Coordinates of C-alpha atoms (C1' of nucleotides) in Angstrom, one line a residue:
Chain A
M1 CA -47.0 -8.5 32.4
A2 CA -46.9 -10.1 29.0
Q3 CA -50.7 -9.9 29.0
T4 CA -50.8 -6.2 29.9
N5 CA -48.2 -5.6 27.2
L6 CA -50.4 -7.5 24.8
E7 CA -53.3 -5.3 25.6
R8 CA -51.3 -2.2 25.1
Q9 CA -50.0 -3.4 21.8
V10 CA -53.6 -4.2 20.7
E11 CA -54.9 -0.9 21.9
T12 CA -52.3 1.0 19.9
R13 CA -53.1 -1.0 16.7
L14 CA -56.8 -0.5 17.2
R15 CA -56.4 3.2 17.8
E16 CA -54.4 3.5 14.6
H17 CA -57.4 1.9 12.8
E18 CA -59.9 4.1 14.7
I19 CA -61.5 1.0 16.2
R20 CA -62.8 1.1 19.7
L21 CA -61.6 -1.3 22.4
T22 CA -64.6 -2.2 24.4
E23 CA -64.7 -4.4 27.5
G24 CA -65.9 -7.4 25.6
R25 CA -63.2 -7.0 23.0
R26 CA -60.6 -6.7 25.8
T27 CA -61.9 -9.9 27.3
L28 CA -61.6 -11.6 23.9
I29 CA -58.0 -10.5 23.5
Q30 CA -57.2 -11.8 27.0
A31 CA -58.7 -15.1 26.2
L32 CA -56.8 -15.4 22.9
G33 CA -53.6 -14.3 24.8
K34 CA -54.1 -17.3 27.2
A35 CA -54.9 -19.8 24.4
D36 CA -52.4 -22.5 23.4
G37 CA -53.5 -22.4 19.7
P38 CA -56.2 -21.1 17.4
K39 CA -59.7 -21.1 18.9
S40 CA -63.1 -21.0 17.2
A41 CA -65.9 -18.6 18.1
A42 CA -67.7 -21.5 19.8
D43 CA -64.6 -22.4 21.8
L44 CA -64.2 -18.8 23.0
H45 CA -67.9 -18.5 23.8
S46 CA -67.9 -21.7 25.9
R47 CA -64.8 -20.5 27.7
L48 CA -66.2 -17.0 28.4
G49 CA -69.7 -18.0 29.3
D50 CA -72.1 -15.0 29.2
Q51 CA -69.3 -12.5 29.5
V52 CA -69.4 -11.9 25.7
P53 CA -72.3 -13.0 23.6
L54 CA -71.6 -15.2 20.6
S55 CA -72.8 -12.6 18.1
S56 CA -70.3 -10.1 19.6
I57 CA -67.5 -12.7 19.5
Y58 CA -68.0 -13.3 15.8
R59 CA -68.2 -9.6 15.0
S60 CA -65.2 -8.6 17.1
L61 CA -63.1 -11.4 15.6
S62 CA -64.0 -10.1 12.2
V63 CA -63.0 -6.5 13.2
F64 CA -59.8 -7.8 14.7
E65 CA -59.0 -9.7 11.6
D66 CA -59.4 -6.6 9.4
A67 CA -57.2 -4.7 11.8
G68 CA -54.5 -7.4 11.6
V69 CA -54.8 -8.3 15.3
V70 CA -55.9 -11.9 14.7
S71 CA -55.3 -14.4 12.0
P72 CA -57.7 -17.0 10.8
H73 CA -56.8 -20.7 10.7
Y74 CA -58.6 -23.2 8.6
S75 CA -58.3 -26.9 9.3
T76 CA -61.8 -28.1 9.9
K77 CA -64.8 -28.1 7.6
G78 CA -67.2 -25.3 8.4
V79 CA -65.2 -23.9 11.4
T80 CA -62.8 -21.0 11.4
R81 CA -60.3 -20.7 14.3
Y82 CA -58.5 -17.5 15.2
E83 CA -55.3 -16.7 17.0
L84 CA -53.4 -13.5 17.7
A85 CA -51.4 -12.3 14.7
E86 CA -47.7 -13.3 14.5
W87 CA -46.5 -9.7 15.1
L88 CA -47.9 -10.2 18.6
T89 CA -46.9 -13.8 19.3
G90 CA -44.0 -14.6 17.0
H91 CA -43.8 -16.9 14.0
H92 CA -44.9 -20.4 14.7
H93 CA -46.5 -23.5 13.1
H94 CA -49.4 -25.8 13.9
L95 CA -50.0 -29.4 15.0
V96 CA -53.5 -30.5 13.9
C97 CA -55.2 -33.5 15.5
V98 CA -56.5 -35.7 12.8
N99 CA -59.1 -37.1 15.2
C100 CA -60.7 -34.1 17.0
G101 CA -59.4 -31.2 14.9
V102 CA -57.8 -29.3 17.8
V103 CA -55.0 -27.1 16.7
E104 CA -51.9 -26.3 18.8
D105 CA -49.2 -23.8 18.2
I106 CA -45.6 -24.8 18.1
E107 CA -42.5 -22.6 17.8
I108 CA -39.5 -24.2 16.3
D109 CA -35.9 -23.2 16.9
D110 CA -34.1 -20.8 14.8
R111 CA -32.0 -23.5 13.1
L112 CA -35.0 -25.4 11.8
E113 CA -36.9 -22.2 10.9
T114 CA -33.9 -21.1 8.8
Q115 CA -33.8 -24.4 7.0
L116 CA -37.5 -24.2 6.4
E117 CA -37.3 -20.7 5.0
A118 CA -34.5 -21.8 2.7
I119 CA -36.8 -24.5 1.4
V120 CA -39.6 -22.1 0.9
E121 CA -37.4 -19.6 -1.0
E122 CA -36.1 -22.3 -3.3
I123 CA -39.6 -23.6 -4.0
G124 CA -40.6 -20.0 -4.7
R125 CA -37.8 -19.6 -7.2
D126 CA -38.7 -22.9 -8.9
V127 CA -42.2 -21.8 -9.6
S128 CA -41.6 -18.0 -10.0
F129 CA -43.7 -17.1 -6.9
A130 CA -42.7 -14.6 -4.3
P131 CA -43.7 -16.1 -0.9
V132 CA -45.2 -13.6 1.5
D133 CA -45.8 -16.2 4.2
H134 CA -45.6 -19.9 4.8
A135 CA -47.2 -22.4 7.1
L136 CA -46.1 -25.9 8.1
E137 CA -48.8 -28.0 9.5
I138 CA -48.1 -31.4 11.1
D139 CA -51.0 -33.8 11.4
G140 CA -51.2 -36.5 14.0
N141 CA -53.1 -37.4 17.2
C142 CA -53.2 -34.9 20.1
R143 CA -52.6 -36.1 23.6
Q144 CA -56.3 -36.5 24.3
C145 CA -56.8 -38.6 21.3
Q146 CA -53.8 -40.9 21.6
Chain B
M1 CA -53.9 -43.0 -20.5
A2 CA -53.0 -41.6 -17.1
Q3 CA -56.7 -40.6 -16.9
T4 CA -57.9 -44.1 -17.7
N5 CA -55.4 -45.5 -15.2
L6 CA -56.8 -43.1 -12.6
E7 CA -60.3 -44.3 -13.2
R8 CA -59.2 -47.9 -12.9
Q9 CA -57.5 -47.1 -9.6
V10 CA -60.5 -45.3 -8.3
E11 CA -62.8 -48.1 -9.4
T12 CA -60.7 -50.7 -7.5
R13 CA -60.7 -48.6 -4.4
L14 CA -64.5 -48.0 -4.5
R15 CA -65.2 -51.7 -5.2
E16 CA -63.1 -52.5 -2.1
H17 CA -65.4 -50.2 -0.1
E18 CA -68.6 -51.5 -1.8
I19 CA -69.3 -48.1 -3.3
R20 CA -70.8 -47.8 -6.7
L21 CA -69.1 -45.8 -9.5
T22 CA -71.9 -44.0 -11.3
E23 CA -71.5 -41.9 -14.4
G24 CA -71.8 -38.7 -12.4
R25 CA -69.1 -39.9 -10.0
R26 CA -66.9 -40.9 -13.0
T27 CA -67.3 -37.4 -14.4
L28 CA -66.3 -35.9 -11.0
I29 CA -63.1 -38.0 -10.9
Q30 CA -62.2 -37.0 -14.4
A31 CA -62.7 -33.3 -13.5
L32 CA -60.5 -33.7 -10.4
G33 CA -57.9 -35.6 -12.5
K34 CA -57.6 -32.6 -14.8
A35 CA -57.5 -30.0 -12.0
D36 CA -54.3 -28.2 -11.2
G37 CA -55.2 -28.0 -7.5
P38 CA -58.0 -28.5 -5.0
K39 CA -61.4 -27.5 -6.2
S40 CA -64.6 -26.6 -4.3
A41 CA -68.0 -28.1 -5.0
A42 CA -69.0 -24.8 -6.6
D43 CA -65.9 -24.7 -8.8
L44 CA -66.6 -28.3 -10.0
H45 CA -70.3 -27.5 -10.5
S46 CA -69.6 -24.4 -12.6
R47 CA -67.0 -26.4 -14.6
L48 CA -69.4 -29.3 -15.2
G49 CA -72.6 -27.3 -15.9
D50 CA -75.7 -29.5 -15.6
Q51 CA -73.8 -32.8 -16.0
V52 CA -73.8 -33.3 -12.3
P53 CA -76.1 -31.4 -10.0
L54 CA -74.6 -29.6 -7.0
S55 CA -76.3 -31.8 -4.5
S56 CA -74.7 -34.9 -6.1
I57 CA -71.3 -33.2 -6.2
Y58 CA -71.4 -32.6 -2.4
R59 CA -72.6 -36.0 -1.7
S60 CA -70.1 -37.8 -3.9
L61 CA -67.2 -35.8 -2.6
S62 CA -68.2 -36.8 0.9
V63 CA -68.4 -40.5 -0.2
F64 CA -65.0 -40.2 -1.9
E65 CA -63.5 -38.6 1.1
D66 CA -64.7 -41.5 3.3
A67 CA -63.2 -44.0 0.8
G68 CA -59.9 -42.1 0.8
V69 CA -60.2 -41.2 -2.8
V70 CA -60.1 -37.4 -2.2
S71 CA -58.6 -35.2 0.4
P72 CA -60.2 -32.0 1.7
H73 CA -58.2 -28.8 1.8
Y74 CA -59.1 -25.9 4.0
S75 CA -57.8 -22.5 3.2
T76 CA -60.8 -20.3 2.8
K77 CA -63.6 -19.5 5.3
G78 CA -66.7 -21.5 4.7
V79 CA -65.4 -23.3 1.7
T80 CA -63.9 -26.8 1.4
R81 CA -61.8 -27.7 -1.6
Y82 CA -61.1 -31.3 -2.6
E83 CA -58.3 -32.9 -4.6
L84 CA -57.5 -36.5 -5.4
A85 CA -55.7 -38.3 -2.5
E86 CA -51.9 -38.5 -2.5
W87 CA -51.8 -42.2 -3.2
L88 CA -53.3 -41.3 -6.6
T89 CA -51.3 -38.1 -7.4
G90 CA -48.2 -38.2 -5.3
H91 CA -47.1 -36.1 -2.3
H92 CA -47.2 -32.4 -2.9
H93 CA -47.7 -29.1 -1.3
H94 CA -49.8 -26.0 -1.9
L95 CA -49.5 -22.4 -3.1
V96 CA -52.4 -20.3 -1.8
C97 CA -53.2 -17.0 -3.3
V98 CA -53.7 -14.4 -0.5
N99 CA -55.9 -12.4 -2.7
C100 CA -58.4 -14.7 -4.4
G101 CA -57.9 -17.9 -2.4
V102 CA -57.1 -20.2 -5.4
V103 CA -55.0 -23.1 -4.4
E104 CA -52.4 -24.7 -6.6
D105 CA -50.5 -28.0 -6.2
I106 CA -46.7 -28.0 -6.3
E107 CA -44.5 -31.0 -6.2
I108 CA -41.0 -30.4 -4.8
D109 CA -38.0 -32.4 -5.7
D110 CA -36.8 -35.3 -3.6
R111 CA -33.9 -33.4 -2.1
L112 CA -36.1 -30.6 -0.7
E113 CA -38.8 -33.1 0.4
T114 CA -36.2 -35.1 2.3
Q115 CA -35.0 -32.0 4.1
L116 CA -38.6 -31.1 4.9
E117 CA -39.3 -34.5 6.3
A118 CA -36.2 -34.3 8.5
I119 CA -37.5 -31.0 9.9
V120 CA -40.9 -32.5 10.5
E121 CA -39.4 -35.6 12.3
E122 CA -37.3 -33.4 14.5
I123 CA -40.2 -31.2 15.4
G124 CA -42.2 -34.3 16.2
R125 CA -39.4 -35.6 18.5
D126 CA -39.2 -32.2 20.2
V127 CA -42.9 -32.2 21.1
S128 CA -43.5 -36.0 21.6
F129 CA -45.8 -36.2 18.6
A130 CA -45.8 -38.9 15.9
P131 CA -46.5 -37.1 12.6
V132 CA -48.8 -39.0 10.3
D133 CA -48.8 -36.3 7.6
H134 CA -47.5 -32.8 7.0
A135 CA -48.4 -29.9 4.7
L136 CA -46.4 -27.0 3.7
E137 CA -48.4 -24.1 2.4
I138 CA -46.8 -21.1 0.8
D139 CA -48.9 -17.9 0.6
G140 CA -48.4 -15.2 -2.0
N141 CA -50.1 -13.8 -5.1
C142 CA -51.1 -16.1 -7.9
R143 CA -50.4 -15.1 -11.5
Q144 CA -53.9 -13.7 -12.0
C145 CA -53.6 -11.5 -9.0
Q146 CA -50.1 -10.2 -9.5
Chain C
dG1 C1' -66.6 17.3 33.6
dT2 C1' -69.8 17.5 29.5
dT3 C1' -71.2 16.6 24.9
dG4 C1' -71.7 14.6 20.4
dC5 C1' -71.0 11.3 17.1
dA6 C1' -70.9 7.1 15.4
dA7 C1' -69.1 2.7 16.6
dT8 C1' -70.8 -1.1 19.1
dT9 C1' -74.0 -3.9 21.3
dG10 C1' -77.2 -8.2 21.8
dA11 C1' -80.9 -10.7 20.4
dT12 C1' -82.8 -12.3 16.4
dA13 C1' -83.3 -13.0 11.4
dA14 C1' -80.9 -14.1 7.2
dT15 C1' -77.3 -16.3 4.4
dG16 C1' -74.6 -19.9 2.2
dA17 C1' -72.0 -24.3 2.4
dG18 C1' -73.1 -28.6 3.1
dA19 C1' -76.2 -32.6 5.0
dA20 C1' -80.6 -34.9 5.1
dT21 C1' -84.9 -36.4 2.9
dC22 C1' -87.9 -39.3 -0.2
dA23 C1' -89.8 -41.5 -4.3
dT24 C1' -87.5 -43.0 -8.2
dT25 C1' -83.7 -44.7 -10.8
dA26 C1' -79.5 -47.2 -11.7
dT27 C1' -75.4 -50.2 -10.5
dA28 C1' -73.4 -54.5 -9.9
dG29 C1' -73.7 -59.1 -8.6
dT30 C1' -76.0 -63.4 -9.6
Chain D
dA1 C1' -82.8 -61.0 -17.0
dC2 C1' -83.6 -60.3 -12.1
dT3 C1' -82.7 -58.3 -7.6
dA4 C1' -81.1 -55.7 -3.7
dT5 C1' -79.9 -51.7 -2.4
dA6 C1' -76.9 -47.7 -3.3
dA7 C1' -77.5 -43.5 -5.6
dT8 C1' -80.1 -39.9 -7.7
dG9 C1' -82.0 -34.9 -8.0
dA10 C1' -84.7 -31.4 -6.3
dT11 C1' -85.9 -29.6 -2.2
dT12 C1' -85.7 -28.9 2.8
dC13 C1' -83.0 -28.7 6.8
dT14 C1' -78.8 -27.6 9.8
dC15 C1' -75.1 -25.0 11.4
dA16 C1' -71.4 -21.5 11.4
dT17 C1' -71.5 -17.0 10.5
dT18 C1' -73.2 -12.4 8.9
dA19 C1' -76.8 -8.8 8.8
dT20 C1' -80.2 -6.1 11.1
dC21 C1' -82.0 -2.5 14.2
dA22 C1' -83.0 0.3 18.2
dA23 C1' -80.5 1.3 22.2
dT24 C1' -76.1 2.0 24.5
dT25 C1' -71.4 3.4 24.9
dG26 C1' -66.4 4.7 23.9
dC27 C1' -63.6 8.4 23.2
dA28 C1' -62.1 12.7 21.3
dA29 C1' -63.0 17.4 21.6
dC30 C1' -64.2 21.2 24.2

DNA sequence: GTTGCAATTGATAATGAGAATCATTATAGT
DNA sequence: ACTATAATGATTCTCATTATCAATTGCAAC
């Protein structure tokens, strides 16, 4: 259900941008929809086997990024990870494993998010900067690395 | 003064790790000490001209990272920026320009930092994760891009 | 259902950030 | 001053990612 709704939302966005939704791209969206955090092209490729060649994964992620369907996440040297954009999944933050680099999404409850936004707004006022987004990253050891 | 103290602190740390402090490396530390935020190897190289070749910059930054003298910062595809480690500069956060990618350091006052730490601790408890570090990034447009 | 256009493909070559190489040089300890 | 070995600097290599190109395909219009 949520998955099908996801595909419909993505279809609509891509159509608005006059971008085609091919089978390979649909497969990519499904894989990102099932992921528990940002995934690199290599992660996605190993998960999907030969369904979508690596070159198509890179290219489609780039097209999706331009269309605002995915967001890049940078936490490892030389590797970019992608996740579905927040308008599709909701605002969230990241846990980053300091050992292996895996990134996990976390949603925090409204009370904490409100507090965090207040902090961000106050910082913005202090340095005359209008925040358009914010990201809280918490570094530690993931379950596999503990 | 602060600069000289910085060099002394770095010297001590490198000596502990049996790493040599060459003139090129001293120049790099001085440049990082003057920087207002994380800098890439290319940034540092263009700033330093021929004083330190690009290959030496990459290599020294890597050595410094292993020794805990600098920390990497990832906010742009395919580019790593480095800044002095927090034990040298103090805990701080980053403003990232969504247009040009420049990263600026910001320190926030103790009251806000305390609030932020409480949020991080509570999130960590919620997801059974012991935070070792946290980073708040605020995205917007830098003064040049406004 | 058919057609046309241009987006997209997939394998491969090219690119750029960063790592490795090697003969020579320089640091730091004695 | 001597010595061991880390570090150098220019160049080559590696890897994640982008560009290329002839062939294929998605999708809107008819």
